[in-house]
Short mmCIF file of C-alpha atoms in Angstrom, two decimals:
data_model
loop_
_atom_site.label_atom_id
_atom_site.label_comp_id
_atom_site.label_asym_id
_atom_site.label_seq_id
_atom_site.Cartn_x
_atom_site.Cartn_y
_atom_site.Cartn_z
CA UNK A 732 12.16 17.52 -6.49
CA UNK A 733 14.60 14.74 -7.29
CA UNK A 734 14.27 12.22 -10.01
CA UNK A 735 14.16 8.45 -9.39
CA UNK A 736 17.41 6.98 -10.67
CA UNK A 737 17.14 4.78 -13.68
CA UNK A 738 19.68 2.19 -14.92
CA UNK A 739 19.28 -0.27 -17.74
CA UNK A 740 15.70 0.67 -18.13
CA UNK A 741 14.85 -0.39 -14.50
CA UNK A 742 14.51 2.14 -11.57
CA UNK A 743 17.48 1.72 -9.25
CA UNK A 744 17.44 1.98 -5.53
CA UNK A 745 18.21 5.28 -3.71
CA UNK A 746 21.66 6.75 -4.14
CA UNK A 747 23.79 7.39 -1.11
CA UNK A 748 23.22 11.13 -1.63
CA UNK A 749 19.48 10.52 -1.29
CA UNK A 750 19.96 8.50 1.93
CA UNK A 751 22.12 11.23 3.30
CA UNK A 752 19.66 13.93 2.39
CA UNK A 753 16.84 11.98 4.05
CA UNK A 754 18.85 11.50 7.31
CA UNK A 755 19.71 15.13 7.35
CA UNK A 756 16.05 16.12 6.81
CA UNK A 757 15.16 14.35 9.97
CA UNK A 758 18.32 15.00 12.13
CA UNK A 759 18.28 18.76 11.38
CA UNK A 760 14.74 19.27 12.57
CA UNK A 761 14.43 21.87 15.39
CA UNK A 762 13.02 20.59 18.68
CA UNK A 763 9.64 22.15 18.01
CA UNK A 764 9.36 20.82 14.44
CA UNK A 765 6.10 19.48 13.21
CA UNK A 766 6.21 16.26 11.29
CA UNK A 767 3.36 14.94 9.17
CA UNK A 768 3.30 11.25 8.01
CA UNK A 769 1.01 10.45 5.10
CA UNK A 770 0.22 7.16 3.40
CA UNK A 771 -1.97 6.45 0.41
CA UNK A 772 -5.75 6.43 0.11
CA UNK A 773 -7.48 3.22 1.21
CA UNK A 774 -4.36 2.13 3.18
CA UNK A 775 -3.23 -1.45 3.21
CA UNK A 776 -0.89 -3.21 5.54
CA UNK A 777 2.34 -1.97 4.01
CA UNK A 778 1.11 1.61 3.92
CA UNK A 779 -0.13 1.68 7.56
CA UNK A 780 2.47 -0.65 8.96
CA UNK A 781 5.33 1.29 7.47
CA UNK A 782 4.04 4.68 8.51
CA UNK A 783 3.08 3.76 12.04
CA UNK A 784 6.24 1.72 12.67
CA UNK A 785 8.33 4.53 11.28
CA UNK A 786 6.30 7.11 13.33
CA UNK A 787 7.08 5.15 16.54
CA UNK A 788 10.71 5.02 15.53
CA UNK A 789 10.67 8.83 15.20
CA UNK A 790 9.14 9.08 18.70
CA UNK A 791 11.97 7.05 20.02
CA UNK A 792 14.34 9.59 18.46
CA UNK A 793 12.60 12.43 20.38
CA UNK A 794 10.29 13.82 17.71
CA UNK A 795 7.40 15.17 19.79
CA UNK A 796 5.01 16.96 17.32
CA UNK A 797 4.15 14.13 15.14
CA UNK A 798 0.93 13.32 13.22
CA UNK A 799 0.05 10.38 10.87
CA UNK A 800 -2.91 10.39 8.45
CA UNK A 801 -4.26 9.20 5.13
CA UNK A 802 -6.74 10.76 2.72
CA UNK A 803 -10.41 10.04 2.93
CA UNK A 804 -12.65 8.98 5.86
CA UNK A 805 -10.61 8.42 8.99
CA UNK A 806 -11.54 4.70 9.24
CA UNK A 807 -8.76 2.32 9.88
CA UNK A 808 -9.47 -1.21 8.41
CA UNK A 809 -10.38 -3.54 11.19
CA UNK A 810 -7.40 -5.90 10.59
CA UNK A 811 -5.05 -3.03 11.52
CA UNK A 812 -6.83 -1.17 14.30
CA UNK A 813 -4.94 -3.05 17.00
CA UNK A 814 -1.44 -2.04 15.85
CA UNK A 815 0.89 0.04 17.97
CA UNK A 816 1.05 3.60 16.78
CA UNK A 817 -2.62 4.02 15.81
CA UNK A 818 -2.82 6.79 18.42
CA UNK A 819 -0.63 8.88 16.02
CA UNK A 820 -3.48 8.93 13.50
CA UNK A 821 -5.63 12.08 13.01
CA UNK A 822 -8.25 12.88 10.38
CA UNK A 823 -6.93 14.67 7.34
CA UNK A 824 -8.71 17.89 8.14
CA UNK A 825 -6.99 18.09 11.53
CA UNK A 826 -3.45 17.79 10.26
CA UNK A 827 -0.77 20.45 10.39
CA UNK A 828 -1.46 22.92 7.50
CA UNK A 829 2.24 23.73 7.09
CA UNK A 830 4.40 21.01 8.60
CA UNK A 831 8.17 21.33 8.72
CA UNK A 832 8.54 17.89 7.23
CA UNK A 833 6.07 15.62 5.28
CA UNK A 834 7.01 11.96 4.87
CA UNK A 835 4.90 9.92 2.42
CA UNK A 836 4.65 6.17 2.56
CA UNK A 837 3.84 3.63 -0.11
CA UNK A 838 2.44 6.19 -2.60
CA UNK A 839 3.72 5.93 -6.18
CA UNK A 840 2.32 9.31 -7.20
CA UNK A 841 0.81 12.51 -5.82
CA UNK A 842 -2.65 11.36 -6.88
CA UNK A 843 -2.53 8.66 -4.21
CA UNK A 844 -2.45 11.40 -1.47
CA UNK A 845 -5.99 12.75 -2.36
CA UNK A 846 -6.82 15.98 -0.72
CA UNK A 847 -3.59 15.92 1.26
CA UNK A 848 -1.47 16.50 -1.71
CA UNK A 849 -1.32 20.28 -0.92
CA UNK A 850 0.78 19.48 2.15
CA UNK A 851 3.71 18.83 -0.26
CA UNK A 852 3.62 22.50 -1.21
CA UNK A 853 3.17 23.99 2.29
CA UNK A 854 5.77 21.74 3.99
CA UNK A 855 9.26 22.81 4.68
CA UNK A 856 10.45 19.73 2.83
CA UNK A 857 8.99 16.41 1.67
CA UNK A 858 10.39 12.91 1.81
CA UNK A 859 8.94 9.89 -0.03
CA UNK A 860 9.50 6.30 1.11
CA UNK A 861 8.23 3.74 -1.49
CA UNK A 862 9.03 0.59 -3.45
CA UNK A 863 6.88 1.01 -6.59
CA UNK A 864 8.79 0.91 -9.84
CA UNK A 865 6.18 3.44 -11.24
CA UNK A 866 7.01 6.08 -8.63
CA UNK A 867 7.07 9.55 -10.19
CA UNK A 868 9.68 10.97 -7.82
CA UNK A 869 7.20 13.62 -6.48
CA UNK A 870 9.00 14.34 -3.31
CA UNK A 871 11.88 16.76 -2.63
CA UNK A 872 13.78 13.77 -1.39
CA UNK A 873 12.89 10.31 -2.74
CA UNK A 874 13.87 7.01 -1.17
CA UNK A 875 12.31 4.65 -3.71
CA UNK A 876 13.63 1.01 -4.03
CA UNK A 877 11.63 -1.01 -6.59
CA UNK A 878 13.72 -4.00 -5.58
CA UNK A 879 12.37 -3.81 -1.99
CA UNK A 880 9.62 -6.29 -1.17
CA UNK A 881 7.77 -3.60 0.83
CA UNK A 882 7.94 0.02 1.82
CA UNK A 883 8.83 -1.14 5.34
CA UNK A 884 12.20 -2.30 3.96
CA UNK A 885 12.95 1.22 3.08
CA UNK A 886 11.56 2.52 6.35
CA UNK A 887 13.70 0.23 8.44
CA UNK A 888 16.79 1.18 6.51
CA UNK A 889 16.17 4.79 7.24
CA UNK A 890 15.45 4.12 10.84
CA UNK A 891 18.77 2.21 11.07
CA UNK A 892 20.64 5.08 9.45
CA UNK A 893 19.05 7.42 12.00
CA UNK A 894 20.11 5.22 14.90
CA UNK A 895 16.53 4.61 15.99
CA UNK A 896 15.68 1.91 18.57
CA UNK A 897 13.98 -1.17 17.05
CA UNK A 898 11.69 -2.42 19.75
CA UNK A 899 8.59 -4.68 19.56
CA UNK A 900 6.16 -1.81 18.89
CA UNK A 901 8.16 -0.43 16.13
CA UNK A 902 8.81 -3.91 14.70
CA UNK A 903 5.09 -4.83 14.78
CA UNK A 904 4.12 -2.30 12.16
CA UNK A 905 7.07 -3.08 9.94
CA UNK A 906 6.28 -6.81 10.16
CA UNK A 907 2.68 -6.25 9.25
CA UNK A 908 3.88 -4.31 6.23
CA UNK A 909 6.37 -7.02 5.23
CA UNK A 910 3.99 -9.97 5.55
CA UNK A 911 1.09 -8.31 3.72
CA UNK A 912 3.14 -7.19 0.73
CA UNK A 913 4.89 -10.59 0.36
CA UNK A 914 1.65 -12.56 0.96
CA UNK A 915 3.04 -14.05 4.04
CA UNK A 916 6.30 -14.80 2.25
CA UNK A 917 4.62 -16.47 -0.73
CA UNK A 918 5.06 -13.95 -3.47
CA UNK A 919 8.04 -13.49 -5.85
CA UNK A 920 9.40 -10.52 -3.96
CA UNK A 921 10.32 -12.83 -1.06
CA UNK A 922 14.17 -13.05 -1.00
CA UNK A 923 16.78 -14.17 1.52
CA UNK A 924 17.05 -10.55 2.58
CA UNK A 925 13.28 -10.53 3.32
CA UNK A 926 13.65 -13.44 5.58
CA UNK A 927 16.65 -11.90 7.33
CA UNK A 928 14.56 -8.72 8.00
CA UNK A 929 11.67 -10.90 9.26
CA UNK A 930 14.05 -12.75 11.65
CA UNK A 931 15.40 -9.45 12.97
CA UNK A 932 11.84 -8.14 13.54
CA UNK A 933 10.82 -11.37 15.28
CA UNK A 934 13.83 -11.17 17.51
CA UNK A 935 12.25 -8.11 19.25
CA UNK A 936 9.65 -10.49 20.75
CA UNK A 937 6.61 -9.87 18.43
CA UNK A 938 4.21 -12.79 18.11
CA UNK A 939 3.87 -13.86 14.44
CA UNK A 940 0.90 -16.25 15.00
CA UNK A 941 -1.14 -13.58 16.79
CA UNK A 942 -0.35 -11.03 14.04
CA UNK A 943 -1.25 -13.47 11.28
CA UNK A 944 -4.56 -14.36 12.89
CA UNK A 945 -5.49 -10.65 13.21
CA UNK A 946 -4.39 -9.58 9.83
CA UNK A 947 -5.21 -12.55 7.57
CA UNK A 948 -7.43 -14.96 9.33
CA UNK A 949 -10.16 -12.96 10.92
CA UNK A 950 -13.24 -11.88 8.96
CA UNK A 951 -16.89 -11.13 9.87
CA UNK A 952 -19.46 -13.63 8.70
CA UNK A 953 -21.02 -10.88 6.58
CA UNK A 954 -17.85 -10.53 4.69
CA UNK A 955 -17.75 -14.26 4.02
CA UNK A 956 -21.15 -14.10 2.51
CA UNK A 957 -20.19 -11.01 0.46
CA UNK A 958 -17.14 -12.74 -0.88
CA UNK A 959 -19.27 -15.71 -1.99
CA UNK A 960 -21.66 -13.48 -3.84
CA UNK A 961 -18.94 -11.53 -5.64
CA UNK A 962 -16.87 -14.57 -6.46
CA UNK A 963 -20.00 -16.11 -7.90
CA UNK A 964 -20.11 -13.42 -10.60
CA UNK A 965 -16.43 -13.87 -11.56
CA UNK A 966 -15.72 -14.03 -15.28
CA UNK A 967 -12.87 -16.00 -16.97
CA UNK A 968 -11.55 -14.78 -20.29
CA UNK A 969 -8.91 -17.20 -21.49
CA UNK A 970 -8.04 -15.30 -24.69
CA UNK A 971 -7.45 -11.97 -22.95
CA UNK A 972 -3.99 -10.64 -22.07
CA UNK A 973 -2.55 -11.94 -25.35
CA UNK A 974 -3.83 -15.41 -24.51
CA UNK A 975 -2.42 -15.50 -20.97
CA UNK A 976 -6.02 -15.19 -19.56
CA UNK A 977 -7.93 -12.77 -17.48
CA UNK A 978 -10.26 -13.45 -14.51
CA UNK A 979 -12.23 -10.51 -13.11
CA UNK A 980 -15.13 -9.69 -10.93
CA UNK A 981 -16.73 -6.62 -9.40
CA UNK A 982 -18.46 -5.43 -6.23
CA UNK A 983 -20.96 -2.50 -5.86
CA UNK A 984 -21.83 -0.30 -3.01
CA UNK A 985 -25.19 -2.02 -2.93
CA UNK A 986 -23.35 -5.26 -2.28
CA UNK A 987 -21.68 -3.76 0.76
CA UNK A 988 -24.92 -2.32 2.09
CA UNK A 989 -26.75 -5.64 1.62
CA UNK A 990 -24.21 -7.53 3.70
CA UNK A 991 -23.63 -4.59 6.12
CA UNK A 992 -19.83 -4.46 5.35
CA UNK A 993 -17.36 -1.51 5.14
CA UNK A 994 -15.54 -1.03 1.78
CA UNK A 995 -12.12 -2.20 3.17
CA UNK A 996 -13.23 -5.80 3.50
CA UNK A 997 -13.03 -6.09 -0.30
CA UNK A 998 -9.21 -5.46 -0.22
CA UNK A 999 -8.65 -9.12 0.55
CA UNK A 1000 -10.91 -10.39 -2.19
CA UNK A 1001 -8.17 -10.28 -4.88
CA UNK A 1002 -6.32 -13.13 -3.13
CA UNK A 1003 -9.25 -15.42 -3.70
CA UNK A 1004 -9.60 -14.41 -7.41
CA UNK A 1005 -5.81 -14.56 -8.29
CA UNK A 1006 -5.66 -18.38 -7.57
CA UNK A 1007 -7.61 -19.13 -10.81
CA UNK A 1008 -5.43 -21.57 -12.64
CA UNK A 1009 -6.47 -20.57 -16.18
CA UNK A 1010 -5.64 -16.88 -15.91
CA UNK A 1011 -2.35 -15.05 -15.48
CA UNK A 1012 -4.07 -11.74 -14.71
CA UNK A 1013 -6.72 -11.22 -12.06
CA UNK A 1014 -8.77 -8.13 -11.51
CA UNK A 1015 -11.19 -6.93 -8.81
CA UNK A 1016 -13.26 -3.80 -9.59
CA UNK A 1017 -14.78 -2.09 -6.50
CA UNK A 1018 -17.32 0.72 -6.73
CA UNK A 1019 -16.24 3.80 -4.92
CA UNK A 1020 -18.72 6.32 -6.26
CA UNK A 1021 -21.56 6.78 -8.75
CA UNK A 1022 -19.31 6.17 -11.64
CA UNK A 1023 -15.94 5.62 -9.88
CA UNK A 1024 -14.15 2.29 -9.40
CA UNK A 1025 -11.08 1.19 -7.48
CA UNK A 1026 -9.33 -1.45 -9.62
CA UNK A 1027 -6.85 -3.97 -8.22
CA UNK A 1028 -4.71 -6.03 -10.73
CA UNK A 1029 -2.50 -9.02 -10.08
CA UNK A 1030 -0.29 -11.07 -12.29
CA UNK A 1031 1.38 -14.44 -11.87
CA UNK A 1032 4.32 -13.26 -14.01
CA UNK A 1033 3.57 -13.41 -17.71
CA UNK A 1034 2.09 -9.86 -17.83
CA UNK A 1035 3.39 -6.69 -16.29
CA UNK A 1036 0.23 -5.26 -14.81
CA UNK A 1037 1.96 -2.03 -13.75
CA UNK A 1038 2.05 -1.10 -17.44
CA UNK A 1039 -1.74 -1.46 -17.54
CA UNK A 1040 -2.26 0.55 -14.35
CA UNK A 1041 0.08 3.34 -15.34
CA UNK A 1042 -1.57 3.64 -18.78
CA UNK A 1043 -4.93 4.00 -17.00
CA UNK A 1044 -3.72 6.59 -14.40
CA UNK A 1045 -2.44 4.37 -11.67
CA UNK A 1046 0.77 2.52 -10.75
CA UNK A 1047 2.24 -0.43 -9.00
CA UNK A 1048 4.55 -3.40 -9.64
CA UNK A 1049 4.90 -6.01 -12.29
CA UNK A 1050 2.93 -8.42 -10.13
CA UNK A 1051 0.49 -6.08 -8.32
CA UNK A 1052 -0.93 -2.72 -9.40
CA UNK A 1053 -4.01 -0.63 -9.33
CA UNK A 1054 -5.76 2.52 -10.53
CA UNK A 1055 -9.07 4.48 -10.12
CA UNK A 1056 -11.34 4.15 -13.11
CA UNK A 1057 -14.40 6.24 -14.07
CA UNK A 1058 -17.38 5.50 -16.24
CA UNK A 1059 -19.74 2.58 -16.75
CA UNK A 1060 -18.46 -0.80 -15.69
CA UNK A 1061 -18.55 -2.43 -19.05
CA UNK A 1062 -16.59 0.49 -20.57
CA UNK A 1063 -14.00 0.22 -17.85
CA UNK A 1064 -13.57 -3.54 -18.41
CA UNK A 1065 -13.14 -2.85 -22.06
CA UNK A 1066 -10.34 -0.38 -21.36
CA UNK A 1067 -8.64 -2.96 -19.16
CA UNK A 1068 -8.85 -5.60 -21.90
CA UNK A 1069 -7.43 -3.17 -24.50
CA UNK A 1070 -4.48 -2.33 -22.35
CA UNK A 1071 -3.81 -5.92 -21.53
CA UNK A 1072 -3.70 -6.81 -25.17
CA UNK A 1073 -0.68 -4.55 -25.60
CA UNK A 1074 0.83 -4.76 -22.06
CA UNK A 1075 4.48 -5.46 -21.56
CA UNK A 1076 4.81 -9.25 -21.58
CA UNK A 1077 7.59 -10.54 -19.32
CA UNK A 1078 9.87 -13.22 -20.77
CA UNK A 1079 9.70 -16.58 -18.93
#
């Protein structure tokens, strides 16, 4: 297991030796090698898009025995079911028990792999592609670039080094990943390099308007009603986060049942909460079990929410992070408030 390089207190991008090791891990596979791709639990656009786009790229390189998966129920969120490469997906229980190579996408720690974490031990080798500054370096080979806007940036770099063909199907997944993690190029991670990558992907012939409608602008009416109810219980705490402000809300399993909606529709709710003018930090708490909650945190820049998430068992970036919390809702919110009070404040 390699360590993620650190320079000046900030994680650096992959060293050339790590890129070389990753290329060799793929190129040296025997013809009958079994490759397993894994992304994190409750996969978002970057996790699925990076994994499926990369998986199709491996197919172009001649990798035949290839599976893609994620922990938990094998239900792909509706906005991503149309993507090229979904045919690579198999339920976690049907995956290779001892693959020759495991490649993990967009997971900052082993805990994000759920019941699939054991594949790291049974695999011939393991490769991690990620862009979270909080990544623990849990793979034998780690390509972690916290300066990358999305994991798809790392995935495309590796495909280029492998000499894989970049066609429209491969580009579609990588573009979905890039647009979701940059908020359609609205977030701080959007750089000239991001736009250059987007231009390169668009040059393959993909249709950005169609992708945007499918991913961002299509939602069942039941989800609209659900969002209205959950937003109606949002709470603003201007004094929280050392005076930078916190806005938070929550959704229960009963809410989902009442509106006949799957849990994944709540992933987009944070974007409606984070626009609150009076709060730097936004938080959406989604019930996942009897006393288990999936917590999403966002910051406009004054507070490093990854410090909060890491302290509470999760990870992420300065602007976006999350963790799984347990216990009563009011106790969980209290822990979040306490961590926000001492979270790393970012100089303006």
